[in-house]
mmCIF file of C-alpha atoms in Angstrom:
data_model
loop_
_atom_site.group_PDB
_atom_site.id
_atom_site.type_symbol
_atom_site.label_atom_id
_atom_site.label_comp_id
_atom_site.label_asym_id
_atom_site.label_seq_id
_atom_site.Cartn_x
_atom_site.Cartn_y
_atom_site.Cartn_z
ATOM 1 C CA UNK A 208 -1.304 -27.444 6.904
ATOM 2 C CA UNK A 209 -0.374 -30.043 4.966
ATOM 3 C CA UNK A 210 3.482 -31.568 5.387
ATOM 4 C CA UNK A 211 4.056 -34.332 2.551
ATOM 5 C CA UNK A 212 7.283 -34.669 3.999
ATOM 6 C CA UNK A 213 10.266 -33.325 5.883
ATOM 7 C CA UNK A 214 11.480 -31.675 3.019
ATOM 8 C CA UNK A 215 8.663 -29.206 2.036
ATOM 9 C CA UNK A 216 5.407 -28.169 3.180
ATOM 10 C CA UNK A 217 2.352 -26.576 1.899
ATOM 11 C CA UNK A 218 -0.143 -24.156 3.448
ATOM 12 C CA UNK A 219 -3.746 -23.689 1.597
ATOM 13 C CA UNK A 220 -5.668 -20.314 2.458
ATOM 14 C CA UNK A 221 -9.079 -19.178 1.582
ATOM 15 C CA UNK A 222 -10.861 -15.684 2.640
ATOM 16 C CA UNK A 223 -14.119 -14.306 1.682
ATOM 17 C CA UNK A 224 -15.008 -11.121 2.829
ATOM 18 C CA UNK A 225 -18.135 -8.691 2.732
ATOM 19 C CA UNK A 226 -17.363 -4.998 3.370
ATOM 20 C CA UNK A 227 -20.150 -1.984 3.150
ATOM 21 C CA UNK A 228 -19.211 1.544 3.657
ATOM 22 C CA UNK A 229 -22.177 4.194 4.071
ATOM 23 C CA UNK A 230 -20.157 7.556 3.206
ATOM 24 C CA UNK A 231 -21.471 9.626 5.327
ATOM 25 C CA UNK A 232 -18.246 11.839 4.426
ATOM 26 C CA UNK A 233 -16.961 14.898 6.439
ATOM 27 C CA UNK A 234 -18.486 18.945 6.017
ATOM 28 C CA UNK A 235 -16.245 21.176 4.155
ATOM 29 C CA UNK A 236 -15.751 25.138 5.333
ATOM 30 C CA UNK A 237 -19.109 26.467 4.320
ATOM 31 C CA UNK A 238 -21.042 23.508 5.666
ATOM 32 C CA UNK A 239 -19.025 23.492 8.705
ATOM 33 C CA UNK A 240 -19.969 27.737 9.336
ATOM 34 C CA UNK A 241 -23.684 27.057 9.067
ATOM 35 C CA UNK A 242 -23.783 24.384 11.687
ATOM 36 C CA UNK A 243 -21.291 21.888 12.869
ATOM 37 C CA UNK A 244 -24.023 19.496 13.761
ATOM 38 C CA UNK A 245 -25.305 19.046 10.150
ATOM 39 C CA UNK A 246 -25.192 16.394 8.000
ATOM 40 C CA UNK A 247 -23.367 16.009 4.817
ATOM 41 C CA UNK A 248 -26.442 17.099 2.176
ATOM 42 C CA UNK A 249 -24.431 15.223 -0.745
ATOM 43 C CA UNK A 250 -24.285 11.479 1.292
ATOM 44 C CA UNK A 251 -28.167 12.493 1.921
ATOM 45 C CA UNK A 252 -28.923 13.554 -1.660
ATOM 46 C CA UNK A 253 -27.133 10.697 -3.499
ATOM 47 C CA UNK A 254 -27.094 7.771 -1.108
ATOM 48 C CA UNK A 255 -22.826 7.732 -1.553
ATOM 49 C CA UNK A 256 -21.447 4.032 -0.707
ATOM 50 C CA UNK A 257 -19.157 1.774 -1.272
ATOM 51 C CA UNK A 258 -19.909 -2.031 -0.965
ATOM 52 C CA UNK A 259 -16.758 -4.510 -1.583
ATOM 53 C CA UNK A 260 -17.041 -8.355 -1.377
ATOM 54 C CA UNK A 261 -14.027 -10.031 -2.305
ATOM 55 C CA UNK A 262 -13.023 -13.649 -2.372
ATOM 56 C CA UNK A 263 -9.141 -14.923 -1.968
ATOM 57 C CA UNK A 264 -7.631 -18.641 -2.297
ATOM 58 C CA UNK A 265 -4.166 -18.991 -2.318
ATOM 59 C CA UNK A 266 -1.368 -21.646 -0.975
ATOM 60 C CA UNK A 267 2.241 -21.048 0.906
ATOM 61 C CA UNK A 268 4.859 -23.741 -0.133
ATOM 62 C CA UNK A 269 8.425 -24.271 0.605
ATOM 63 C CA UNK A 270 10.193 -27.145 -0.880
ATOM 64 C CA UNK A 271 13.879 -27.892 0.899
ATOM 65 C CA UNK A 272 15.732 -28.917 -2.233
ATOM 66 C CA UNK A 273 19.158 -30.623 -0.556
ATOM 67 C CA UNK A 274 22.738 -29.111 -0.165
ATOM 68 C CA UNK A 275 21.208 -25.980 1.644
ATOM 69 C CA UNK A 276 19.075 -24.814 -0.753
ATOM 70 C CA UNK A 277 15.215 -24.233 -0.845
ATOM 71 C CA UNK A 278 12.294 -23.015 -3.177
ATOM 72 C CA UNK A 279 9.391 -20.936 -1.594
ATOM 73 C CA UNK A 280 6.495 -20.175 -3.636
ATOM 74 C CA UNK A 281 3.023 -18.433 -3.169
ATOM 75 C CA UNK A 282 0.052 -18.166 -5.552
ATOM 76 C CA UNK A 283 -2.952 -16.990 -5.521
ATOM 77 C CA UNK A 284 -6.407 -15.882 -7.232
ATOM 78 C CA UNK A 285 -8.588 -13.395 -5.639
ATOM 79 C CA UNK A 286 -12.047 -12.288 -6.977
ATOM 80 C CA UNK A 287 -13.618 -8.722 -5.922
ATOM 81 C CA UNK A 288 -17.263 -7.549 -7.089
ATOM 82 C CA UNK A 289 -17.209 -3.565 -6.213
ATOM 83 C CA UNK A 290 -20.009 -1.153 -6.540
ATOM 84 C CA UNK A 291 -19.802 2.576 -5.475
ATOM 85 C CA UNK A 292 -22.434 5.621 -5.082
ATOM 86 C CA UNK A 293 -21.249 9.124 -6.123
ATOM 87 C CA UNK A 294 -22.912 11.811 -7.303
ATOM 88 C CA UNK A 295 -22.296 11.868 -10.932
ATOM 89 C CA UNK A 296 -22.995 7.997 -10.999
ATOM 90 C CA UNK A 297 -23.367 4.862 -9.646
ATOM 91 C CA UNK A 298 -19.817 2.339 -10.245
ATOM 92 C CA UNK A 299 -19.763 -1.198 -10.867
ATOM 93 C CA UNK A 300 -16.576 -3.030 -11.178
ATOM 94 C CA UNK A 301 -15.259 -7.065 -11.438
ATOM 95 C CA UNK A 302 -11.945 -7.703 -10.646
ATOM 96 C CA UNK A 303 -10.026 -10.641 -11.287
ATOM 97 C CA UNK A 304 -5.973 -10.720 -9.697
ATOM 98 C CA UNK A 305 -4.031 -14.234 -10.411
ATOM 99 C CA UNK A 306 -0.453 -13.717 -9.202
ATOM 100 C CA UNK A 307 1.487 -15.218 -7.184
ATOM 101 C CA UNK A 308 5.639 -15.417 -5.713
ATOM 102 C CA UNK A 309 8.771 -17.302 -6.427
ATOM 103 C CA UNK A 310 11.941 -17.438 -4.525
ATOM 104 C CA UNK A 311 14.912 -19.627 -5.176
ATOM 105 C CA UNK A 312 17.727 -19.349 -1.199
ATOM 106 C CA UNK A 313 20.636 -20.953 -1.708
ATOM 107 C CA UNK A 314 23.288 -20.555 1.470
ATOM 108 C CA UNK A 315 26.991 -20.691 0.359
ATOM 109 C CA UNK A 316 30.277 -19.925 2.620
ATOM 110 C CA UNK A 317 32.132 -21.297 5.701
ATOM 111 C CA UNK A 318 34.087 -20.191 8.581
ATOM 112 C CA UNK A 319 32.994 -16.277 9.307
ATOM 113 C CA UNK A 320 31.958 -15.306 5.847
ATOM 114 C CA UNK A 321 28.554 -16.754 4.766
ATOM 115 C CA UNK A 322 26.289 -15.813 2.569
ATOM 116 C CA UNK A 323 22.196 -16.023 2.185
ATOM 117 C CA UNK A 324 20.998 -15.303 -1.501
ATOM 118 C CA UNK A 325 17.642 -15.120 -2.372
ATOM 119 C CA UNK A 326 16.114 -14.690 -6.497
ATOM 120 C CA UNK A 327 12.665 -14.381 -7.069
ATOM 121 C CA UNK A 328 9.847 -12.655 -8.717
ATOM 122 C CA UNK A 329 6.139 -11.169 -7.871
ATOM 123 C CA UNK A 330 3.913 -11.807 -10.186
ATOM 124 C CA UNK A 331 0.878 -10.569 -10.307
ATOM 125 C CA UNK A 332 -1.961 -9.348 -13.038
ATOM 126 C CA UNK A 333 -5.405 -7.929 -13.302
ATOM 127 C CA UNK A 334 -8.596 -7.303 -15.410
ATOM 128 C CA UNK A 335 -11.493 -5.135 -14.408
ATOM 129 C CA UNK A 336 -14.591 -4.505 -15.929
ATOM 130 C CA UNK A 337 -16.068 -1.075 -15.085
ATOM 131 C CA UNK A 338 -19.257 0.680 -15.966
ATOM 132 C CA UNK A 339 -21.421 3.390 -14.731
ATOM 133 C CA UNK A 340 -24.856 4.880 -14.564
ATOM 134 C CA UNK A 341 -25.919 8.329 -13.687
ATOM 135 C CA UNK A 342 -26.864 8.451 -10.531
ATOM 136 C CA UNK A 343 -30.049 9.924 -10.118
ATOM 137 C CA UNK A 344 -30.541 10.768 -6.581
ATOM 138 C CA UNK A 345 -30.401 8.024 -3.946
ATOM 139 C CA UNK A 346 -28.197 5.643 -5.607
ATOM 140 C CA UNK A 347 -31.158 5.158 -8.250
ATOM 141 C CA UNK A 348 -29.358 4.559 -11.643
ATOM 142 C CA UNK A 349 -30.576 5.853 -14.558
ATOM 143 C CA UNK A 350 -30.645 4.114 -18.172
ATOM 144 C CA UNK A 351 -27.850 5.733 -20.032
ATOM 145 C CA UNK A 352 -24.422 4.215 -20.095
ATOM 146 C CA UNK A 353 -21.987 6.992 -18.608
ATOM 147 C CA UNK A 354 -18.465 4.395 -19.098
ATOM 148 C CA UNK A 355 -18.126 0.863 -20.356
ATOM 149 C CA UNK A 356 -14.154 -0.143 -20.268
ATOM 150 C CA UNK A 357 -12.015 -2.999 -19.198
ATOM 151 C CA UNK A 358 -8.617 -2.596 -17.914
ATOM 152 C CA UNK A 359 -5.795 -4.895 -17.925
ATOM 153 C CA UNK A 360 -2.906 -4.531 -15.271
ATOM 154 C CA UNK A 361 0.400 -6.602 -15.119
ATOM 155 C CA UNK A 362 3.027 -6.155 -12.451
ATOM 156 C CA UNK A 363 6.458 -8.006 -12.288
ATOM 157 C CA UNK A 364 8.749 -7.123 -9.759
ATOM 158 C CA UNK A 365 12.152 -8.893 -9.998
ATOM 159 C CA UNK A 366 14.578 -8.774 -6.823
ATOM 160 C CA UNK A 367 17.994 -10.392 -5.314
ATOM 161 C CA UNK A 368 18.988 -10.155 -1.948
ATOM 162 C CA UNK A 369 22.020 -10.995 -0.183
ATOM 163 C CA UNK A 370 22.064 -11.902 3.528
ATOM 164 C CA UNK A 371 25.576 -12.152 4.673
ATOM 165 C CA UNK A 372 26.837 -12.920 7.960
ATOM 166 C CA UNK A 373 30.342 -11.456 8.675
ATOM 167 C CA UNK A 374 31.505 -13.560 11.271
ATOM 168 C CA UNK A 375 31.131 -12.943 15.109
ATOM 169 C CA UNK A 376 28.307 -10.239 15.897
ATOM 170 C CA UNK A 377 27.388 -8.580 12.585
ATOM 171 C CA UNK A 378 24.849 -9.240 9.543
ATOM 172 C CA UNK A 379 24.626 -6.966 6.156
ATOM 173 C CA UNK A 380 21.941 -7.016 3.801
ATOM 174 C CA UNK A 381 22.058 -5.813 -0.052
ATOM 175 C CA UNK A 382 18.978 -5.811 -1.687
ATOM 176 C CA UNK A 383 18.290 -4.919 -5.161
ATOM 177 C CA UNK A 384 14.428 -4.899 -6.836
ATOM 178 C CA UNK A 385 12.968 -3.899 -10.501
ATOM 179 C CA UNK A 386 9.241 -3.270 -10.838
ATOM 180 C CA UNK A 387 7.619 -2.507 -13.824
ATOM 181 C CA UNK A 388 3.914 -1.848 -13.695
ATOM 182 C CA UNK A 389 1.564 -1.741 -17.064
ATOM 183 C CA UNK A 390 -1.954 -0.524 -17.017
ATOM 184 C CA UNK A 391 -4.064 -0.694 -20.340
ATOM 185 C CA UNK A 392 -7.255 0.959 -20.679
ATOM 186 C CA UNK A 393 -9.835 -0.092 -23.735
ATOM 187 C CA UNK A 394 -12.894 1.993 -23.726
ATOM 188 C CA UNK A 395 -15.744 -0.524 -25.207
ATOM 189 C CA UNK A 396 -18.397 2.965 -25.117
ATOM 190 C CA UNK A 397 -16.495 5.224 -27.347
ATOM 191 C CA UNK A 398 -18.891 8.084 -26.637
ATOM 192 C CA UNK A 399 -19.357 10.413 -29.216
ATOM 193 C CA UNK A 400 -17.011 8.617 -31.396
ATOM 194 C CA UNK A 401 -14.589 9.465 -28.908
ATOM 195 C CA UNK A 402 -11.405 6.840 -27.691
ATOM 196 C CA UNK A 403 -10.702 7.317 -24.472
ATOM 197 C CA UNK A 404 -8.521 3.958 -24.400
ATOM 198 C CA UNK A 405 -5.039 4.548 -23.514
ATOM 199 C CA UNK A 406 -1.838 3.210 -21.349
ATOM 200 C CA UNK A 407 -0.164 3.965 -18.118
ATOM 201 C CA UNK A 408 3.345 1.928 -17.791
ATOM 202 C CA UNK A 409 5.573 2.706 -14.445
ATOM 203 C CA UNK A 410 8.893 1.166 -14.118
ATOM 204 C CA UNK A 411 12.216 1.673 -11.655
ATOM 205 C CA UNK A 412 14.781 -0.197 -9.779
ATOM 206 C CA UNK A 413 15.362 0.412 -5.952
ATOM 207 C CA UNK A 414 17.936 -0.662 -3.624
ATOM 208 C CA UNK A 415 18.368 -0.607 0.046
ATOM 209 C CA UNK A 416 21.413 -1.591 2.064
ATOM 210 C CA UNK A 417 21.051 -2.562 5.985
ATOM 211 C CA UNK A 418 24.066 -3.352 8.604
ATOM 212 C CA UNK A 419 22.645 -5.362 12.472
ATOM 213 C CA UNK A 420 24.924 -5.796 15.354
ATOM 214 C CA UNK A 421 24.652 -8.262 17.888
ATOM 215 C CA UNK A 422 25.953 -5.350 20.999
ATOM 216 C CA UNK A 423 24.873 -8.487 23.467
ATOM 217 C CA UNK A 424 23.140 -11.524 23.664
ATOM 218 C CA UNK A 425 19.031 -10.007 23.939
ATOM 219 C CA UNK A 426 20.122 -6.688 22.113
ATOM 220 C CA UNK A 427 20.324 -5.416 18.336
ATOM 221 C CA UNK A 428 21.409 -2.308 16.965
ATOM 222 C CA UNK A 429 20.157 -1.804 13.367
ATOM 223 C CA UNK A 430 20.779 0.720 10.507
ATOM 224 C CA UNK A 431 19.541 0.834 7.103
ATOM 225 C CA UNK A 432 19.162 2.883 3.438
ATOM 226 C CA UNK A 433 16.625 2.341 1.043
ATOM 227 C CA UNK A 434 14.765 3.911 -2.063
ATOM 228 C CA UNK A 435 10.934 3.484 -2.446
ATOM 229 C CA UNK A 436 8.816 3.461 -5.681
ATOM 230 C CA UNK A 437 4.784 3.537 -5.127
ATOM 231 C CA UNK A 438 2.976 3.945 -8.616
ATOM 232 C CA UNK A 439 -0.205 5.264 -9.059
ATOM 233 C CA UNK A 440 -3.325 2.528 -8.261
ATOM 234 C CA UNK A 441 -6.007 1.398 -10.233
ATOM 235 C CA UNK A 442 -8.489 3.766 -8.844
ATOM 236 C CA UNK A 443 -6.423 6.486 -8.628
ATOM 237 C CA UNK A 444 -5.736 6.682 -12.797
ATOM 238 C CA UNK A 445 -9.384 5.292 -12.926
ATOM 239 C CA UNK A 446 -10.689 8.982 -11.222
ATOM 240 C CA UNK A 447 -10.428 10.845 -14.155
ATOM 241 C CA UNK A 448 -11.014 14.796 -13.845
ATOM 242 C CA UNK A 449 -10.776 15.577 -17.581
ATOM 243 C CA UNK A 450 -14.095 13.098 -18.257
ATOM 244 C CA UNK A 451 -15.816 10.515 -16.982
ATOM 245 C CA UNK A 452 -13.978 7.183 -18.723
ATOM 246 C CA UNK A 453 -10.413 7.333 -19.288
ATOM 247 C CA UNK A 454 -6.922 7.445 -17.363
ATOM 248 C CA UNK A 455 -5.872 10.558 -15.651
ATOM 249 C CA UNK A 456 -2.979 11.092 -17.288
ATOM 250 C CA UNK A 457 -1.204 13.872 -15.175
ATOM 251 C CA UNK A 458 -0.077 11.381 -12.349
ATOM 252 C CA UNK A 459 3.362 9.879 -11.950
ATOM 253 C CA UNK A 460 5.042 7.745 -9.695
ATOM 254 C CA UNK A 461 6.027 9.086 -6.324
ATOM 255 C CA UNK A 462 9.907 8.187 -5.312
ATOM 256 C CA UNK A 463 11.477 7.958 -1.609
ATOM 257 C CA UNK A 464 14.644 7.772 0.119
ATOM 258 C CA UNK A 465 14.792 7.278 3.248
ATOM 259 C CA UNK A 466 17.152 6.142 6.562
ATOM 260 C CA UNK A 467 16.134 4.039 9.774
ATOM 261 C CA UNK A 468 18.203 3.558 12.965
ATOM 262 C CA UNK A 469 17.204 1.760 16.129
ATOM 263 C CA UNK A 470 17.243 -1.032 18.553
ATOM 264 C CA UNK A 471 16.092 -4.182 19.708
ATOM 265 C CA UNK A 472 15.841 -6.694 22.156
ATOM 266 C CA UNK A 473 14.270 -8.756 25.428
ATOM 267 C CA UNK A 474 14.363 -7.436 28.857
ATOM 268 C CA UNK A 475 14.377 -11.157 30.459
ATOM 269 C CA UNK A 476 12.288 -13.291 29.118
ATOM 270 C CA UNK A 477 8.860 -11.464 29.483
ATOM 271 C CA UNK A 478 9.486 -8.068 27.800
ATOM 272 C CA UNK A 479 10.697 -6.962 24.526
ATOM 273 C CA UNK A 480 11.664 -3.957 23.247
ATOM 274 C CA UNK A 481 12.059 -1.615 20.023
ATOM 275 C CA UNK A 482 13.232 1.592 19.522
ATOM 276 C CA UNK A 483 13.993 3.554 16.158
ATOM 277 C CA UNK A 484 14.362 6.997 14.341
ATOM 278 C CA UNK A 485 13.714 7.577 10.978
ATOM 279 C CA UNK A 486 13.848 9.742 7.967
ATOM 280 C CA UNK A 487 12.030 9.954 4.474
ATOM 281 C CA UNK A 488 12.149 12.495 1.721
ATOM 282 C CA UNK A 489 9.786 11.929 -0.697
ATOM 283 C CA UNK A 490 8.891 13.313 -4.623
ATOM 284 C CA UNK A 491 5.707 13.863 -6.802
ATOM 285 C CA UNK A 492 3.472 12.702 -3.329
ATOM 286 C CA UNK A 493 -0.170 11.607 -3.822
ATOM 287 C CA UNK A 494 -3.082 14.249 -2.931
ATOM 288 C CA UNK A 495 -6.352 14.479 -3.401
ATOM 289 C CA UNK A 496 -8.635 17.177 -4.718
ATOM 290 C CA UNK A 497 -11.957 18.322 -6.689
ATOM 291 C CA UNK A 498 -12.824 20.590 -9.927
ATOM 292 C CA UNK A 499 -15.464 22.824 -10.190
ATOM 293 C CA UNK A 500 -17.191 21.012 -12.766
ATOM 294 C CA UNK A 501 -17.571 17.616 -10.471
ATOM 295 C CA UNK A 502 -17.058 18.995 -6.678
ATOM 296 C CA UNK A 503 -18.442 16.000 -5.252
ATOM 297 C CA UNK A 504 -16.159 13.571 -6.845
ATOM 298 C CA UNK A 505 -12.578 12.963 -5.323
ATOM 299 C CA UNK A 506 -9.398 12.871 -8.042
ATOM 300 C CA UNK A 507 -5.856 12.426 -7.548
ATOM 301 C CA UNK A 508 -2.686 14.743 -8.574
ATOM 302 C CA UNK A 509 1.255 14.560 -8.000
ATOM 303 C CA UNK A 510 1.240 17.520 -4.937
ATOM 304 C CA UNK A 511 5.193 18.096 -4.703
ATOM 305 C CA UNK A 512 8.072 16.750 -2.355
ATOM 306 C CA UNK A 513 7.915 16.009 1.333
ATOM 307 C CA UNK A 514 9.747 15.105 4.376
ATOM 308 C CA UNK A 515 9.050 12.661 7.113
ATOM 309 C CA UNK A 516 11.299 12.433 10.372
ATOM 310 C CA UNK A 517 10.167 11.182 13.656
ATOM 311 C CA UNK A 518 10.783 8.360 16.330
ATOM 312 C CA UNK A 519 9.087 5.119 17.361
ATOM 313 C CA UNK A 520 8.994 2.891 20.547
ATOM 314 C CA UNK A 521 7.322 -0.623 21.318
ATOM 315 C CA UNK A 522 6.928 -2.392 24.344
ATOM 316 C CA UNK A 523 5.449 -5.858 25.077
ATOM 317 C CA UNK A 524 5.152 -7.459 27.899
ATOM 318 C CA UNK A 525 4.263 -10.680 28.733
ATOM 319 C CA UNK A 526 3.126 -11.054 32.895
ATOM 320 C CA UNK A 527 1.462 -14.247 32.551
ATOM 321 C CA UNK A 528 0.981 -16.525 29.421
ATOM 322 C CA UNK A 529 -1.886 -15.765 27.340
ATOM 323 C CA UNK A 530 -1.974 -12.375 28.676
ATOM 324 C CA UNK A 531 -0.131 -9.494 26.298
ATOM 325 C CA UNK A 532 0.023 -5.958 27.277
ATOM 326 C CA UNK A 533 1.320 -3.873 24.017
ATOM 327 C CA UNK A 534 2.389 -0.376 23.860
ATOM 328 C CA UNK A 535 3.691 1.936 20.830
ATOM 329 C CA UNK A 536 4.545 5.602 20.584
ATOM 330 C CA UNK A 537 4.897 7.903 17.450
ATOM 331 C CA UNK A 538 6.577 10.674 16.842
ATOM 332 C CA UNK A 539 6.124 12.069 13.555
ATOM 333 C CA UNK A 540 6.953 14.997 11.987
ATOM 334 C CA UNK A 541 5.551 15.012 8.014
ATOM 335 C CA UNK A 542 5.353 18.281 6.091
ATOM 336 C CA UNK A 543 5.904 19.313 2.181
ATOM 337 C CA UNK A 544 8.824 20.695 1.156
ATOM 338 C CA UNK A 545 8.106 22.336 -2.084
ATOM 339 C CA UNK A 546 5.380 23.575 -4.335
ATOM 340 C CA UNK A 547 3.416 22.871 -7.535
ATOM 341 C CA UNK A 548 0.870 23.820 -9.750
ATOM 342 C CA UNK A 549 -1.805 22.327 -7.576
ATOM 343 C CA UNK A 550 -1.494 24.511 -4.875
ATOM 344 C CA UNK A 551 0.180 28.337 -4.272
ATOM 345 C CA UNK A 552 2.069 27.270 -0.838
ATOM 346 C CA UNK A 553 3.513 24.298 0.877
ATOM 347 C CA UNK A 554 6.437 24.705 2.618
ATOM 348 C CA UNK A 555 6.286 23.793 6.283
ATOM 349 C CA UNK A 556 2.591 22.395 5.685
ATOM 350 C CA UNK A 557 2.057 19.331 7.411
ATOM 351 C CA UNK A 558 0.375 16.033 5.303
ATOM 352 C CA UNK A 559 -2.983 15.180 6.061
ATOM 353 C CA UNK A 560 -4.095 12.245 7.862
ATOM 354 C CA UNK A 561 -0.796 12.204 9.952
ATOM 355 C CA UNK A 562 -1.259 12.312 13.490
ATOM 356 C CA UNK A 563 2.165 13.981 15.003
ATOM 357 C CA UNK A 564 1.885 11.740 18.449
ATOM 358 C CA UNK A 565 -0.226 9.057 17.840
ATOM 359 C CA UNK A 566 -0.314 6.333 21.298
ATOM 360 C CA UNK A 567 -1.993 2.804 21.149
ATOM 361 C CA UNK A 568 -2.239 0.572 24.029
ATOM 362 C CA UNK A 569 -3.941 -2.585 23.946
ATOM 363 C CA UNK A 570 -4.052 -6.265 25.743
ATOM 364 C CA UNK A 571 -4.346 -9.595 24.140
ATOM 365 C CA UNK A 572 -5.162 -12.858 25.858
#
C-alpha cells in the first residue's frame, strides 16, 4: 500500500487466475434407471469443458479532501480468454471489462442530528469476441464457422445514500440506486444472409431503507427494506435456443423485495454473534432448461415468482489468538409461487440448488 500522505491513500491490486472445469455433468432420469454408476455418455462423447484464465489489475484510493469530506475511487481492467466444449460446438470468447467506482462522502450536522451522504457511480463496460466450431466429437473442431459476433456491454449504476445518526442509540439509512444495463450484439457471420445482430437494454431504480439500535453497548438490533434488480448476464442472452448466434430474446429482468431483521453483537471480547430472519419475494426468476432440437445444450428462461423465508445464525469465537472457530446455520425455505409457460405446475415447488438446512463449521489459524 502506498500512503502519499495523511490525507489519502492508494491500494494497487493485480490477480491472474487459471481455472479448468472437466464437465463431467450429472445423469438425467433415463441414465440414472439404467445404472446409477454410469458415466455421463455426452461429457465422454464430446470431451465438454470449460477452461477460464482471467487477468485483473485494479487500484483502491481514498483521498480526504478537508472540512469532513472525502473521495473514494476504484478502477480497474480485467482480461478473460474463455473456451468451452459442448456438443453442438466448441466456444471461444475474449473479454475485455474497464470499469471502475466513484464516490464523493461529505458529513454535515451537529448536536444529535448528523448526517453521512454518499454520491457515486459504477462504471463498468465490456466487449467480447465470440466464435464457434462444430464440435466434432472430443472437443475436435471442425472447419466451418458456426458464430462469429462481438458484443458490447455498458453498465452505469448511479446511487445516493444517506447515513444519518439520530442522536443517542439509533442510525437510519436511505438508499436510492438507478442501473441501466445495455447489451449490443453485431453478428460479423450473417449466415445465410441472415442478421442475427440485435439489443438487450435493462434499466430500474431500487431503494432500500434500514433502521439499527444500539439496545447496549456489544449489542445491535437491525431492520431493513429493500428492492432488488438482477438482469440477465452475458451468457445467459448469449445461450440462444432459437439458433446458434444471436440474443435470446424471451428473458427479462428478475425483480425482488424483500425484509431482514436480526441481531448483533460480542459476548466479551472473544465471541461474536449474529442472528437474523428474512424474507424475499421474487418475479420472472432465472431457470434453466433444454429443447429437443439441442438437448445437450443448457438455455435460460424467466420461470415465474418465488418466495424465500428462512433464518440465519453465526458464531465466532476466538479461544486463543490466531486460532478462529466459525459456525453458521441456515434455515431456508425457497419455493415458486406461481406458474408459466415453461412449466404446467409450481406452486409449493422448492428452487433447485437450495439446501433447506445447510451447516458449515470451520477453524482458521
Amino acid at each position: 500500500r502506498w500512503m502519499p500522505s495523511r490525507r489519502g491513500e492508494l491500494t494497487p491490486m493485480g490477480w491472474d487466475t487459471r481455472v479448468f472445469n472437466d464437465n463431467a455433468e450429472g445423469l438425467n432420469l433415463a441414465w440414472l434407471a439404467q445404472d446409477r454408476r454410469m458415466a455421463n455418455p455426452d461429457a465422454l462423447t464430446y470431451n465438454e469443458y470449460q477452461d477460464t484464465h482471467r487477468v485483473t489489475g485494479g487500484v483502491v484510493g481514498r483521498v480526504e479532501l478537508g472540512d469532513r469530506q472525502s473521495l473514494s475511487f476504484t478502477p480497474f481492467l480485467r482480461w478473460t480468454g474463455y473456451e468451452e466444449s459442448v456438443p453442438s460446438s466448441v466456444q471461444h470468447r475474449n473479454l475485455l471489462s474497464p470499469g471502475g467506482t466513484l464516490q464523493y462522502t461529505i458529513q454535515r450536522g451537529t448536536g444529535p442530528l448528523v448526517h453521512h451522504v454518499s454520491v457515486g457511480s459504477d462504471l463498468q463496460w465490456q466487449g467480447i469476441d465470440e466464435c464457434r466450431h462444430p464440435n466434432l466429437g472430443l472437443a475436435v473442431e471442425g472447419p466451418d464457422v458456426l458464430s462469429d459476433e462481438t458484443i458490447q456491454q455498458t453498465g452505469i449504476g448511479v446511487f445516493a445514500l444517506d447515513r444519518l445518526e439520530l442522536g443517542g442509540r439509533w442510525v437510519a439509512m436511505l438508499n436510492l440506486r438507478y442501473d441501466r444495463v445495455q447489451n449490443r450484439l453485431i453478428d460479423q457471420l450473417q449466415a445465410c444472409g441472415v442478421d442475427l445482430s440485435g439489443d438487450a437494454t435493462f434499466e430500474r431504480v431500487t431503494g432500500r431503507v434500514g433502521v439499527t439500535y444500539e439496545a447496549a453497548r456489544e449489542l445491535h438490533v437491525y431492520a431493513n427494506v429493500g428492492q432488488g434488480f438482477l438482469p440477465p448476464a452475458v451468457e445467459e442472452l448469449a445461450n440462444n435456443p432459437a439458433q446458434l448466434g444471436g440474443f435470446n430474446r424471451d428473458l427479462s429482468a428478475a425483480l425482488s423485495r424483500g425484509e431482514e431483521v436480526g441481531l448483533r453483537g460480542m459476548a466479551g471480547t472473544q465471541a461474536l454473534f449474529e442472528v437474523s430472519l428474512f424474507h424475499l419475494d421474487t418475479e420472472q426468476d432465472f431457470d434453466r432448461y433444454r429443447v429437443a432440437s439441442r438437448p445437450l445444450e443448457t438455455f435460460y428462461r424467466n420461470v415465474g415468482s418465488s418466495r424465500r423465508f428462512g433464518g440465519e445464525v453465526y458464531v465466532s469465537w476466538t479461544p486463543v489468538r490466531p486460532l478462529a472457530l466459525q459456525v453458521a446455520y441456515t434455515y431456508s425455505h425457497f419455493q415458486y409461487t406461481n406458474t408459466t409457460r415453461a412449466y404446467r405446475y409450481l406452486p409449493r415447488h422448492r428452487l433447485p440448488n437450495s439446501p433447506a438446512r445447510p451447516l458449515v463449521a470451520d477453524r482458521t489459524r
